[in-house]
Coordinates of C-alpha atoms in Angstrom, one line a residue:
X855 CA 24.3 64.8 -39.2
X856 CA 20.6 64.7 -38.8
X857 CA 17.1 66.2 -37.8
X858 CA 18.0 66.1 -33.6
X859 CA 15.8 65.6 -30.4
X860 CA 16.1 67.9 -27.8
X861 CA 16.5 66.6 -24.3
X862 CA 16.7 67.6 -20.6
X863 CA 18.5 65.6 -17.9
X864 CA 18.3 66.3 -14.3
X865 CA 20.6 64.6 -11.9
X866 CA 18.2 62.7 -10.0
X867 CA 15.9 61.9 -12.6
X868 CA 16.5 61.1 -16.7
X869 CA 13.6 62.9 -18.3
X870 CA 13.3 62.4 -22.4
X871 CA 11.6 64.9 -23.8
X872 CA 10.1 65.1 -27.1
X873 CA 11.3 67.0 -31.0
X874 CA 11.4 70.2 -31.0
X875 CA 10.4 69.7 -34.8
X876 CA 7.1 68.6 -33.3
X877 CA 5.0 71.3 -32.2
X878 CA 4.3 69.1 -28.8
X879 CA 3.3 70.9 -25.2
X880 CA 2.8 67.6 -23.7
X881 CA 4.6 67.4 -20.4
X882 CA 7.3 65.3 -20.0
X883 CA 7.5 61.6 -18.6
X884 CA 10.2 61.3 -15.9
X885 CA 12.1 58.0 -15.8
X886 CA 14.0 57.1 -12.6
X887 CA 16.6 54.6 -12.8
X888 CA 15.5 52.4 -9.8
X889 CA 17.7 51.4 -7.1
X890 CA 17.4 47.4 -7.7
X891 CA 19.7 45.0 -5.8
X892 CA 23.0 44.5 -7.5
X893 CA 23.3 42.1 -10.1
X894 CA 26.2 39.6 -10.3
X895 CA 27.9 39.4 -13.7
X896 CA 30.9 38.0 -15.2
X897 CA 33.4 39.5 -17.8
X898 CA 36.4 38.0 -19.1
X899 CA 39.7 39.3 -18.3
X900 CA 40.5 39.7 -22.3
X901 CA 37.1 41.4 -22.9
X902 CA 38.2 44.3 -20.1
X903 CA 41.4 44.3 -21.6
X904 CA 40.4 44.3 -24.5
X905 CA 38.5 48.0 -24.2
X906 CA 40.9 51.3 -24.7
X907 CA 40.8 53.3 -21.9
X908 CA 40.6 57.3 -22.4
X909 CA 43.4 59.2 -20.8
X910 CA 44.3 62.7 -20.6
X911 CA 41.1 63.9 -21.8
X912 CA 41.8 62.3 -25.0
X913 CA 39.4 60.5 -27.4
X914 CA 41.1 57.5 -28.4
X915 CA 38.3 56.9 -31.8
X916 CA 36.8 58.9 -34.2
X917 CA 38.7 61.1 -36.6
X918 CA 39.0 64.9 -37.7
X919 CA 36.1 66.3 -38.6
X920 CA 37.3 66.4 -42.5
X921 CA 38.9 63.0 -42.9
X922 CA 37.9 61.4 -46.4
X923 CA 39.6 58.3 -45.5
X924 CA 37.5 57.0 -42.5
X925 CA 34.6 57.8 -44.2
X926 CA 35.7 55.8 -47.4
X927 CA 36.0 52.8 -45.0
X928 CA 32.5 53.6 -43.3
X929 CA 31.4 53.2 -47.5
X930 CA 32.6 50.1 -47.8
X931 CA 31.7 48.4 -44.8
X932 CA 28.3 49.7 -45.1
X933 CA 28.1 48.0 -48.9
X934 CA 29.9 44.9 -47.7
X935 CA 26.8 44.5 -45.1
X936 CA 24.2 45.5 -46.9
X937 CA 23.4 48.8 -48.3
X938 CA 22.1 49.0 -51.6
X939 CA 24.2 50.7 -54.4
X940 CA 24.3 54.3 -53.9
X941 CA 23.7 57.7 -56.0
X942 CA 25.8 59.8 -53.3
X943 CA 29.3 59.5 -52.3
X944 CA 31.2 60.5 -49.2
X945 CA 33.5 63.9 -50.6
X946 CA 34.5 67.0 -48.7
X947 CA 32.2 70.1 -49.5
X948 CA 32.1 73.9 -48.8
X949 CA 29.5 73.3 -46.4
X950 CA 29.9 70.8 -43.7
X951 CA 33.3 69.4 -44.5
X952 CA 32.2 66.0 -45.5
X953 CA 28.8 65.1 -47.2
X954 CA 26.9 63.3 -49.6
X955 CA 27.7 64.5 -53.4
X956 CA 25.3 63.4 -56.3
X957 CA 27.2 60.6 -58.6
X958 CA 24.1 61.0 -60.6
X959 CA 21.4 62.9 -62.2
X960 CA 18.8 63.0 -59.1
X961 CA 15.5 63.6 -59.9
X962 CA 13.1 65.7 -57.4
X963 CA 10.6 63.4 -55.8
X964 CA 13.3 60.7 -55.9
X965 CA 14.0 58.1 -52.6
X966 CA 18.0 57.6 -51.7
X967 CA 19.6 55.7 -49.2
X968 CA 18.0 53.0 -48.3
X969 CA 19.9 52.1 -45.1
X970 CA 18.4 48.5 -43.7
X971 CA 17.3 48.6 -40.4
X972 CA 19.8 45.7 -39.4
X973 CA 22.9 48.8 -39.7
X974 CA 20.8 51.0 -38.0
X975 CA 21.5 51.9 -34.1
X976 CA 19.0 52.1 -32.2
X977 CA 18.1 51.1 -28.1
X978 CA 17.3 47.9 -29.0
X979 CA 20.7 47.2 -31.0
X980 CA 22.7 43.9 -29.7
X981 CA 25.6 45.2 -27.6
X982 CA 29.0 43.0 -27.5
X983 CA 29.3 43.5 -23.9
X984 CA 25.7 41.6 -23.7
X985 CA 26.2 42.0 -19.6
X986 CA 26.6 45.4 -19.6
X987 CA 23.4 46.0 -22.2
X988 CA 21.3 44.2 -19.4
X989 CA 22.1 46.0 -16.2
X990 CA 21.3 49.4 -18.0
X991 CA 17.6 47.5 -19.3
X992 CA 17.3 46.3 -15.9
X993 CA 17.4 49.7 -14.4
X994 CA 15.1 51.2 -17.2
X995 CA 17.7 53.4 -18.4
X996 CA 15.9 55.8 -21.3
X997 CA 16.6 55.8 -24.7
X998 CA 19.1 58.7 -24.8
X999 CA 21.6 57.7 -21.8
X1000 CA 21.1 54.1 -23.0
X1001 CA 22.8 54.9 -26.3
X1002 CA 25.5 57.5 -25.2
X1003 CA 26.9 54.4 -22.9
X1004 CA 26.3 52.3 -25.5
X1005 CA 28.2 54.2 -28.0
X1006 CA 31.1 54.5 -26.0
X1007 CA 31.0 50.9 -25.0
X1008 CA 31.0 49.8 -28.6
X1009 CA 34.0 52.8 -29.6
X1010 CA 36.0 51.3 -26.2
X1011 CA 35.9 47.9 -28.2
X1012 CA 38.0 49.3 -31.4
X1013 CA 37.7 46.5 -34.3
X1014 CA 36.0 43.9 -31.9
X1015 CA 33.0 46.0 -32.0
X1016 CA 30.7 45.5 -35.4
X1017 CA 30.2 49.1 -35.3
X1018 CA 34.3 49.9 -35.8
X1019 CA 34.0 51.2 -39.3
X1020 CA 31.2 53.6 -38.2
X1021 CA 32.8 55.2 -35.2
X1022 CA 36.3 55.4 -36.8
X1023 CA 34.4 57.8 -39.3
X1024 CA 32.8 60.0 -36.2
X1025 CA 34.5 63.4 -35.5
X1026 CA 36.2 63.0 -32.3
X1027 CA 35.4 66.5 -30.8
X1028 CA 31.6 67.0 -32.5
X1029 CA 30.8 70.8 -33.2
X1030 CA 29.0 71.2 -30.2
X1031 CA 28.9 74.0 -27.5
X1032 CA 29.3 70.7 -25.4
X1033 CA 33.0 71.5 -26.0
X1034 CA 33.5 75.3 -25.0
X1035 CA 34.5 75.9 -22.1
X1036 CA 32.5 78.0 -19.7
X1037 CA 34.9 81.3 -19.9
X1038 CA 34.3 80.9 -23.7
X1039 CA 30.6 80.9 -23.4
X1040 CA 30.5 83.6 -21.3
X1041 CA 33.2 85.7 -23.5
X1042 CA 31.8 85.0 -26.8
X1043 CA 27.7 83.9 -26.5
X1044 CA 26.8 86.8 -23.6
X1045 CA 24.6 88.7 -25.6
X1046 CA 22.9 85.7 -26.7
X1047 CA 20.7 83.5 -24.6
X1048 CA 21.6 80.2 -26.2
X1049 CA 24.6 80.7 -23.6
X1050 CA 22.1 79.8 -21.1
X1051 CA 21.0 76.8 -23.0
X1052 CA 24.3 76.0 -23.9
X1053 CA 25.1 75.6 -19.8
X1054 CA 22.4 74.2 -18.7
X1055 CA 22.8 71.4 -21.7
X1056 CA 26.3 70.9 -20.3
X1057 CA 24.8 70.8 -16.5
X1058 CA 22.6 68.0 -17.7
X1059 CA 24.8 65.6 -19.3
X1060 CA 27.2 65.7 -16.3
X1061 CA 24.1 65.5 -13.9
X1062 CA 23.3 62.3 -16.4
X1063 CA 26.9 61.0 -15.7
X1064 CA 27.0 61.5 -12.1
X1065 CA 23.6 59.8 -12.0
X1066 CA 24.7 57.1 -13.7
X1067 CA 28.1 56.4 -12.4
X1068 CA 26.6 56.5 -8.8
X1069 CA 23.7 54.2 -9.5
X1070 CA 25.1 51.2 -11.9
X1071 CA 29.0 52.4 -13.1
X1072 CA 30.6 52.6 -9.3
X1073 CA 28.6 49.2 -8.8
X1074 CA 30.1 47.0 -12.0
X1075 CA 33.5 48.4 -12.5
X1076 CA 34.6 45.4 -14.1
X1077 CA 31.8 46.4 -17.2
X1078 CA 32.1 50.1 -16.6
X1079 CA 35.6 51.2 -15.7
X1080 CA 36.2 54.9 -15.1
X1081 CA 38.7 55.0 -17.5
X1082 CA 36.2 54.6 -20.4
X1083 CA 33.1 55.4 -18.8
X1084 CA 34.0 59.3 -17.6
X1085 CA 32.4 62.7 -18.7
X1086 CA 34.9 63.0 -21.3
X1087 CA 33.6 60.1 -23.2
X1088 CA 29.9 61.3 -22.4
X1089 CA 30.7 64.3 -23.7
X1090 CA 31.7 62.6 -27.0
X1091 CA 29.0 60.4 -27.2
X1092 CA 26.2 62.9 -26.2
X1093 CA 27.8 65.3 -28.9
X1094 CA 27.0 62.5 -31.2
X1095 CA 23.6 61.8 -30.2
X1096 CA 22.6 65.7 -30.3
X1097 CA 24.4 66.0 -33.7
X1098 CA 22.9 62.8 -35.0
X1099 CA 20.1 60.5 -33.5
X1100 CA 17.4 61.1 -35.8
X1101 CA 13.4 60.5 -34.9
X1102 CA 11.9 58.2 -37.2
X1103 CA 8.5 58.7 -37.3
X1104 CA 7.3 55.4 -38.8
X1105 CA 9.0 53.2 -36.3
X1106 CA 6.8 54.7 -34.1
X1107 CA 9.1 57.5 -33.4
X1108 CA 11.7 55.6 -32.5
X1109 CA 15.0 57.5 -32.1
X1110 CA 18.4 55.8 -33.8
X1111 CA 21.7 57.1 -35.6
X1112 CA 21.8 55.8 -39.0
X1113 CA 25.2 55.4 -40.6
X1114 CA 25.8 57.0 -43.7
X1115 CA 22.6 58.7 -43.6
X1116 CA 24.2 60.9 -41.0
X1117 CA 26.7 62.2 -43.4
X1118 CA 23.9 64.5 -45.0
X1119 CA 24.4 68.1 -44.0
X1120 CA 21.3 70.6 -43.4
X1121 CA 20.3 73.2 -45.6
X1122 CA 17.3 75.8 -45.1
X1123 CA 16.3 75.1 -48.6
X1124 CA 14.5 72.0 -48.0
X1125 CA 12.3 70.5 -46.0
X1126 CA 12.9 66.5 -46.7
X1127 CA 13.5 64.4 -43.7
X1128 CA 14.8 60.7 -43.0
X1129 CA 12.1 58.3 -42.2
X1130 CA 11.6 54.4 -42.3
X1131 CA 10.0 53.1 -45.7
X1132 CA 8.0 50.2 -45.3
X1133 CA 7.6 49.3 -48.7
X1134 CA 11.5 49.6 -49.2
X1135 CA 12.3 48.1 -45.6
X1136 CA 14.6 50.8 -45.3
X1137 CA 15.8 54.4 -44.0
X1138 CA 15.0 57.0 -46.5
X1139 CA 14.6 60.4 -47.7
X1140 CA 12.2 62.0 -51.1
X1141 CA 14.5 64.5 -52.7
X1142 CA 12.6 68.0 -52.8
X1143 CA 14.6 69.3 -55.7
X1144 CA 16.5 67.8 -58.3
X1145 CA 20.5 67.3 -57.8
X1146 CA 23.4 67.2 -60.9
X1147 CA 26.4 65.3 -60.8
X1148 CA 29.4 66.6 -58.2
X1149 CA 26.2 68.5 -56.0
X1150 CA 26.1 68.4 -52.5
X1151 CA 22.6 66.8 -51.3
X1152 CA 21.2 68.1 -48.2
X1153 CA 18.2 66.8 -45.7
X1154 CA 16.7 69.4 -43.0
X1155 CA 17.2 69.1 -39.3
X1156 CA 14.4 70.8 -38.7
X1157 CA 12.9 73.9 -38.4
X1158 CA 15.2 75.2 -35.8
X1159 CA 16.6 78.7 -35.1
X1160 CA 20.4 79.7 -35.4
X1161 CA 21.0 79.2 -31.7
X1162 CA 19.0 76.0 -31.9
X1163 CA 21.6 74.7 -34.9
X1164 CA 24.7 76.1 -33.4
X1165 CA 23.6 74.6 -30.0
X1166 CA 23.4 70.8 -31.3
X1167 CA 25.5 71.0 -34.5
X1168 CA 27.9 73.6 -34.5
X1169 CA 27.3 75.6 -37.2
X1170 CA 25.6 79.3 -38.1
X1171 CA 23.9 79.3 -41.6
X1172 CA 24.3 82.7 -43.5
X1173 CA 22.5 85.4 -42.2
X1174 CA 19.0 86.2 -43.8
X1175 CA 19.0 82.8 -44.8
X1176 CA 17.0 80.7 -42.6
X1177 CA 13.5 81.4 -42.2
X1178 CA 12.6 79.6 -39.4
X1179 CA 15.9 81.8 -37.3
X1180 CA 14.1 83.2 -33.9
X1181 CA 16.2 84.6 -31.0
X1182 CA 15.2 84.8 -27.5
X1183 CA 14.0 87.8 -25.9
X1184 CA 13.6 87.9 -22.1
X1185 CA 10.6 89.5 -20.5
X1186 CA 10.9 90.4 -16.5
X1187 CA 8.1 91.5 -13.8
X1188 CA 9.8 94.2 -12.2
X1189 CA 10.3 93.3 -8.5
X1190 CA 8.8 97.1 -7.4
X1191 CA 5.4 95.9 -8.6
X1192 CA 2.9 96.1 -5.8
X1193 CA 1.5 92.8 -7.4
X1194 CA 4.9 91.2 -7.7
X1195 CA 4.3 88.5 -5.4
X1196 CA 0.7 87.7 -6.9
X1197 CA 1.8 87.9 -10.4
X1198 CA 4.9 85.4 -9.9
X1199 CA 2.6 82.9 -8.2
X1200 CA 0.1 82.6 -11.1
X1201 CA 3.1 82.6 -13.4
X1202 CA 4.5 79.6 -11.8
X1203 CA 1.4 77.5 -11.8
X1204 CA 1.2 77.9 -15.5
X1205 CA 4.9 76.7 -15.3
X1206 CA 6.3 79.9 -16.1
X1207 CA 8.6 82.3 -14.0
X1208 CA 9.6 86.2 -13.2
X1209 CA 11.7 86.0 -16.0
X1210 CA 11.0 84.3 -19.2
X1211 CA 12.3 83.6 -22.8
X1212 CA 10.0 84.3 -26.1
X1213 CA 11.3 83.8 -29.6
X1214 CA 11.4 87.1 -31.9
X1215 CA 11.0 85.8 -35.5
X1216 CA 11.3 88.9 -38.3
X1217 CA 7.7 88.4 -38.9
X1218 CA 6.7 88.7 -35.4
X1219 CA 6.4 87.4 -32.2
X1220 CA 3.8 85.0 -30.2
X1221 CA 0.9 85.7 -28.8
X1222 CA 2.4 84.1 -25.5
X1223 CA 4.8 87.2 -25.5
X1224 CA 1.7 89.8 -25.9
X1225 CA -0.7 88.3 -23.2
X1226 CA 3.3 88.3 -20.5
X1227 CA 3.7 91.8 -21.2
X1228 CA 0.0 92.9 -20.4
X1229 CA 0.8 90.5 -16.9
X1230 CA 3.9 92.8 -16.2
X1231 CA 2.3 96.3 -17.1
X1232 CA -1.3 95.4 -15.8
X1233 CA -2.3 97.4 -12.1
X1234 CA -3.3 96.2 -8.9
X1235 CA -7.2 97.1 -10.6
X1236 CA -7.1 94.6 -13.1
X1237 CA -6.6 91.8 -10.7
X1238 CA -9.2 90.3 -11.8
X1239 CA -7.5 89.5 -15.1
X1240 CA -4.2 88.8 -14.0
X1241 CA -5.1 84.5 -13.9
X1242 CA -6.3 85.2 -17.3
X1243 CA -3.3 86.5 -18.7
X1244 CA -0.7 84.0 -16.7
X1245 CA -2.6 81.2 -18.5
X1246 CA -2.5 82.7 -22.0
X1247 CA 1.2 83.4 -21.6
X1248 CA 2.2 79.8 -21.5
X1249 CA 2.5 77.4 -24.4
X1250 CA 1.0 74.5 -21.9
X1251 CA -2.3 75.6 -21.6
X1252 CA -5.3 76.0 -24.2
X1253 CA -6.2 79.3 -22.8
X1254 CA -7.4 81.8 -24.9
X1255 CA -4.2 83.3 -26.2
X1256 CA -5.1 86.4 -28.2
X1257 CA -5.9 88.8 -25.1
X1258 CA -7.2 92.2 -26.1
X1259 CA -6.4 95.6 -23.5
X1260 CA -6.6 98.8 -25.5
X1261 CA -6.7 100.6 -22.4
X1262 CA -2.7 98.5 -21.3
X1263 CA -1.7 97.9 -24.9
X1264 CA 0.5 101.0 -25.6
X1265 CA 2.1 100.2 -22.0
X1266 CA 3.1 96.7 -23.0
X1267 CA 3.9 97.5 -26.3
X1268 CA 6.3 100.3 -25.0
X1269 CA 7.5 97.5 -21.9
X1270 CA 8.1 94.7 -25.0
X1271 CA 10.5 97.6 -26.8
X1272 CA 12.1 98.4 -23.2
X1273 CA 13.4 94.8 -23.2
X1274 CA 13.9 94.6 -27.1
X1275 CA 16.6 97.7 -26.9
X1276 CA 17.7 96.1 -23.7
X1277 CA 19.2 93.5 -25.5
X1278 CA 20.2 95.2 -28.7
X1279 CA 22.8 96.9 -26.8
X1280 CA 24.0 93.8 -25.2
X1281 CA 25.1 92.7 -29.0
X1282 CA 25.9 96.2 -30.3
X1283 CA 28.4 96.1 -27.3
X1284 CA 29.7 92.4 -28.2
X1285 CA 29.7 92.9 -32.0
X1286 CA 32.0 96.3 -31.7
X1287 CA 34.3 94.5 -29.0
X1288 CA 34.8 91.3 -30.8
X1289 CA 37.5 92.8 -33.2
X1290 CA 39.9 93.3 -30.0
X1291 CA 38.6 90.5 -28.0
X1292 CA 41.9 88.9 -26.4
X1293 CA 42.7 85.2 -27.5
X1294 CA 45.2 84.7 -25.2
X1295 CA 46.1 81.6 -26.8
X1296 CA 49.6 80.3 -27.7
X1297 CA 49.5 77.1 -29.8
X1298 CA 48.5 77.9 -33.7
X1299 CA 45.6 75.1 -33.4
X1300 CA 44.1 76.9 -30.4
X1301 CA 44.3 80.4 -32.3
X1302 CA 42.5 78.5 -34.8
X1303 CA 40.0 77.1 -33.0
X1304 CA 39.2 80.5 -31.0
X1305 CA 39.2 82.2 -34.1
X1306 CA 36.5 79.7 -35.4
X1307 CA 34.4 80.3 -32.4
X1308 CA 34.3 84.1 -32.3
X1309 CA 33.4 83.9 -36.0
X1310 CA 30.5 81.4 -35.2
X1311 CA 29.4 84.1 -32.2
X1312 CA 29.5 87.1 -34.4
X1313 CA 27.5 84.9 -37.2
X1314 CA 25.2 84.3 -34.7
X1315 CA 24.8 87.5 -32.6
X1316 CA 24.8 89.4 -36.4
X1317 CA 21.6 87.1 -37.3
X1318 CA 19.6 87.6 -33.5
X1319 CA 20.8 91.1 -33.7
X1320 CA 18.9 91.8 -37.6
X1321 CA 15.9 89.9 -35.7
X1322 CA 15.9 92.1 -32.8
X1323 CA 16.3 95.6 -35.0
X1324 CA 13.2 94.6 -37.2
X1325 CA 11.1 94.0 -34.0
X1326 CA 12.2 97.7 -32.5
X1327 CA 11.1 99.0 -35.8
X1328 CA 7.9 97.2 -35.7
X1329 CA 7.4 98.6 -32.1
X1330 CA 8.5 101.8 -32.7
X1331 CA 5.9 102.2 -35.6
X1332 CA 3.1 101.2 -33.8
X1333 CA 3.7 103.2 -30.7
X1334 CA 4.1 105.7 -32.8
X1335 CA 1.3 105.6 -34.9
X1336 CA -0.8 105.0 -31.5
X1337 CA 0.5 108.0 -30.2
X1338 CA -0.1 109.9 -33.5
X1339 CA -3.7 109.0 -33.5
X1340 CA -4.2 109.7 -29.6
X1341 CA -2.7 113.4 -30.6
X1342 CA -5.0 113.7 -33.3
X1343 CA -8.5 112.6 -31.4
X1344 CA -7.5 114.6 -28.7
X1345 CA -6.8 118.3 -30.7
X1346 CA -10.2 116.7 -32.6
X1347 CA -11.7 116.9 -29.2
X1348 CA -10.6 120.2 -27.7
X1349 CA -11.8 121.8 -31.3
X1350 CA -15.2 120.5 -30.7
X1351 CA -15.2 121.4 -27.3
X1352 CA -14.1 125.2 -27.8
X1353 CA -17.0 125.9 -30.5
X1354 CA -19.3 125.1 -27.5
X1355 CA -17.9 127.6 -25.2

């Protein structure tokens, strides 16, 4: 796996959007397909017969999650076509089921990998279906839809594809939330609000298929059949992308999945990345610590929250662990506010709405959050203000963020812990009804995989919860120490007041 770009489809439009490693605000570049006239092309009958269809729901390539033995054969294609002798090899590990073990003494500071740019995917790669490659070029498909079809195009091919050793040794159902069903979001992630993410994720990919299938696939069914190109195999191969595509920031940020690199899993320990080297004329990555022999060797996908990591990579690290771990807390103007109407229409033209996520980290919370809450508690007589604090509420503007209201700040303080407890009793209620949730399941493999998911939703509503109970505390303290002082100015007051009586 690798450092991951987050995107956002809509089903009319194919918007990329930029890494939520970089700390961007810039608005994002809408690509339509366009509606060109059809294109004629040719395709043998053995190169359509050639492609293995997907039935049943079924992914015909890839492998289980743990197999050694695709991976093996990834290795050795990989040093049959170029990549240099390597200090890591492909073994199962504690975490991640497969990685990249030191065979060597690895010193901190040190480059590995070295993956040439010629076994590197990216949208420029040479499909084998050349046809197929074109009509999606013609149409300006974007980077990310580009490659999902082209995965799957290249995986339909089996061994006539040059990328067969690579995609045998893909997991054929990625950890994803791409692959819970929506009764298990809602039974197992309802406290949380990377449910929400989770859907609309899922709403865009199919929106991305539908768009799509009804612009190019229905048109060229003798390159796209339905029985390869479906939203089961999109599912798969956008489960891939989030997983794995990787933003290299010296190929002018191109995005591409990089064989063998991708087997490195993430730890919160380090902050090393893969990048192109252009000395090297390779993919790399400079050790931040040093590595013994029969270690697992880790990269980091970024500074992402729990949510963000279970979301694209199916995984929850131990709690306390990650330091950049956030959760979402929802603010709301309450719809009996005389200024309702006004407030939500100044909201919305700093792209914001009547209800709106912040991320909580245990060492605080954004000054976006602060400058909502004064919005929501302020009265009809500071109007005046109310533009003010819409724009400092949003992260797309360069407003002045740090808003200052001692006369509204113990109201939006107490308004922030309102919606803080809110939620903490949404996860109390989850965490002390997970031990009797019902698994209704029948088959020993689906026990097991609902097992594995409630674990990874208690993991992950334990972390947000912690997050949560340190910013009540925090808010609890400072009303309190607010109200405290207020006590004591005011007895300070009367005391003066009754000597001059």
């Amino acid at each position: 796996m690798a450092e991951v770009s987050r995107i956002l489809y809509t089903t009319t439009t194919l918007i990329p959007s930029f890494s939520p490693s970089q700390k961007s605000h810039s608005a994002q570049r809408h690509l339509t397909i366009s509606r060109k006239p059809q294109i004629h092309c040719s395709i043998s009958a053995s190169d359509a017969s050639s492609r293995t269809a997907v039935t049943e729901s079924a992914i015909p390539w890839g492998c289980e999650i743990d197999s050694l033995e695709n991976a093996s054969g990834l290795q050795r294609w990989l040093s049959e076509s170029g990549l240099p002798p390597q200090k890591m090899a492909i073994e199962r590990v504690d975490v991640g089921e497969r990685g990249l073990v030191a065979l060597k003494n690895v010193r901190k500071g040190e480059k590995l990998l070295f993956v040439p740019p010629s076994l590197v995917i990216t949208a420029d790669s040479e499909w084998s279906s050349p046809e197929a490659g074109e009509i999606l070029k013609r149409n300006s498909v974007p980077d990310w839809p580009l490659l999902a079809t082209y995965l799957i195009s290249e995986a339909s091919l089996m061994k006539s594809s040059r990328w067969s050793s690579y995609v045998s040794a893909l997991p054929r159902q990625p950890y994803s939330l791409l692959y819970w069903s929506r009764a298990e979001l809602d039974r197992y992630l309802e406290a949380s609000q990377i449910r929400e993410r989770a859907i609309e994720r899922i709403n865009n990919v199919i929106g991305t298929y539908n768009d799509l299938r009804l612009r190019i696939f229905s048109k060229y069914p003798s390159l796209f059949p339905e029985e390869v190109f479906n939203i089961e195999t999109f599912k798969w191969s956008f489960g891939i992308l989030f997983s794995r595509l990787v933003r290299l920031p010296s190929m002018d940020g191109k995005f591409a999945l990089v064989p063998w690199a991708d087997m490195l899993n993430h730890s919160c320990d380090v902050e090393t990345f893969l990048d192109y080297d252009k000395s090297s004329k390779g993919i790399v990555f400079t050790t931040d610590r040093p590595y013994q022999p029969g270690e697992q060797v880790f990269i980091s996908y970024g500074k992402k929250s729990n949510g963000e990591l279970l979301l694209s990579y199916g995984f929850v690290p131990k709690e306390g662990t990650n330091p950049s771990d956030s959760v979402e807390l929802s603010l709301s103007l309450k719809k009996s506010d005389k200024c309702y109407d006004e407030k939500l229409q100044l909201l919305k033209k700093n792209g914001l709405s009547a209800s709106q996520c912040f991320p909580v980290k245990i060492t605080g919370w954004p000054l976006e959050l602060m400058a909502y809450a004064y919005l929501a508690v302020s009265p009809s007589s500071m109007r005046g203000k109310f533009e003010e604090m819409a724009a400092a509420a949003s992260n797309k503007t360069t407003a002045k963020k740090d808003l200052r209201y001692p006369e509204m700040e113990e109201q939006a303080l107490q308004f922030i812990l309102d919606s803080c407890e809110s939620s903490i009793s949404k996860y109390k209620k989850f965490l002390q009804e997970s031990g009797s949730l019902d698994l209704d399941v029948t088959s020993p493999k689906q026990l097991n995989r609902r097992l594995f998911l409630k674990q990874l939703a208690v993991d992950l509503c334990t972390s947000e919860q912690r997050i949560l109970f340190r910013a009540q505390y925090i808010l609890r303290r400072r009303l309190r120490d607010m109200r405290t002082g207020e006590l004591r100015a005011l007895r300070i007051f009367d005391g003066f007041r009754n000597l001059f009586q």
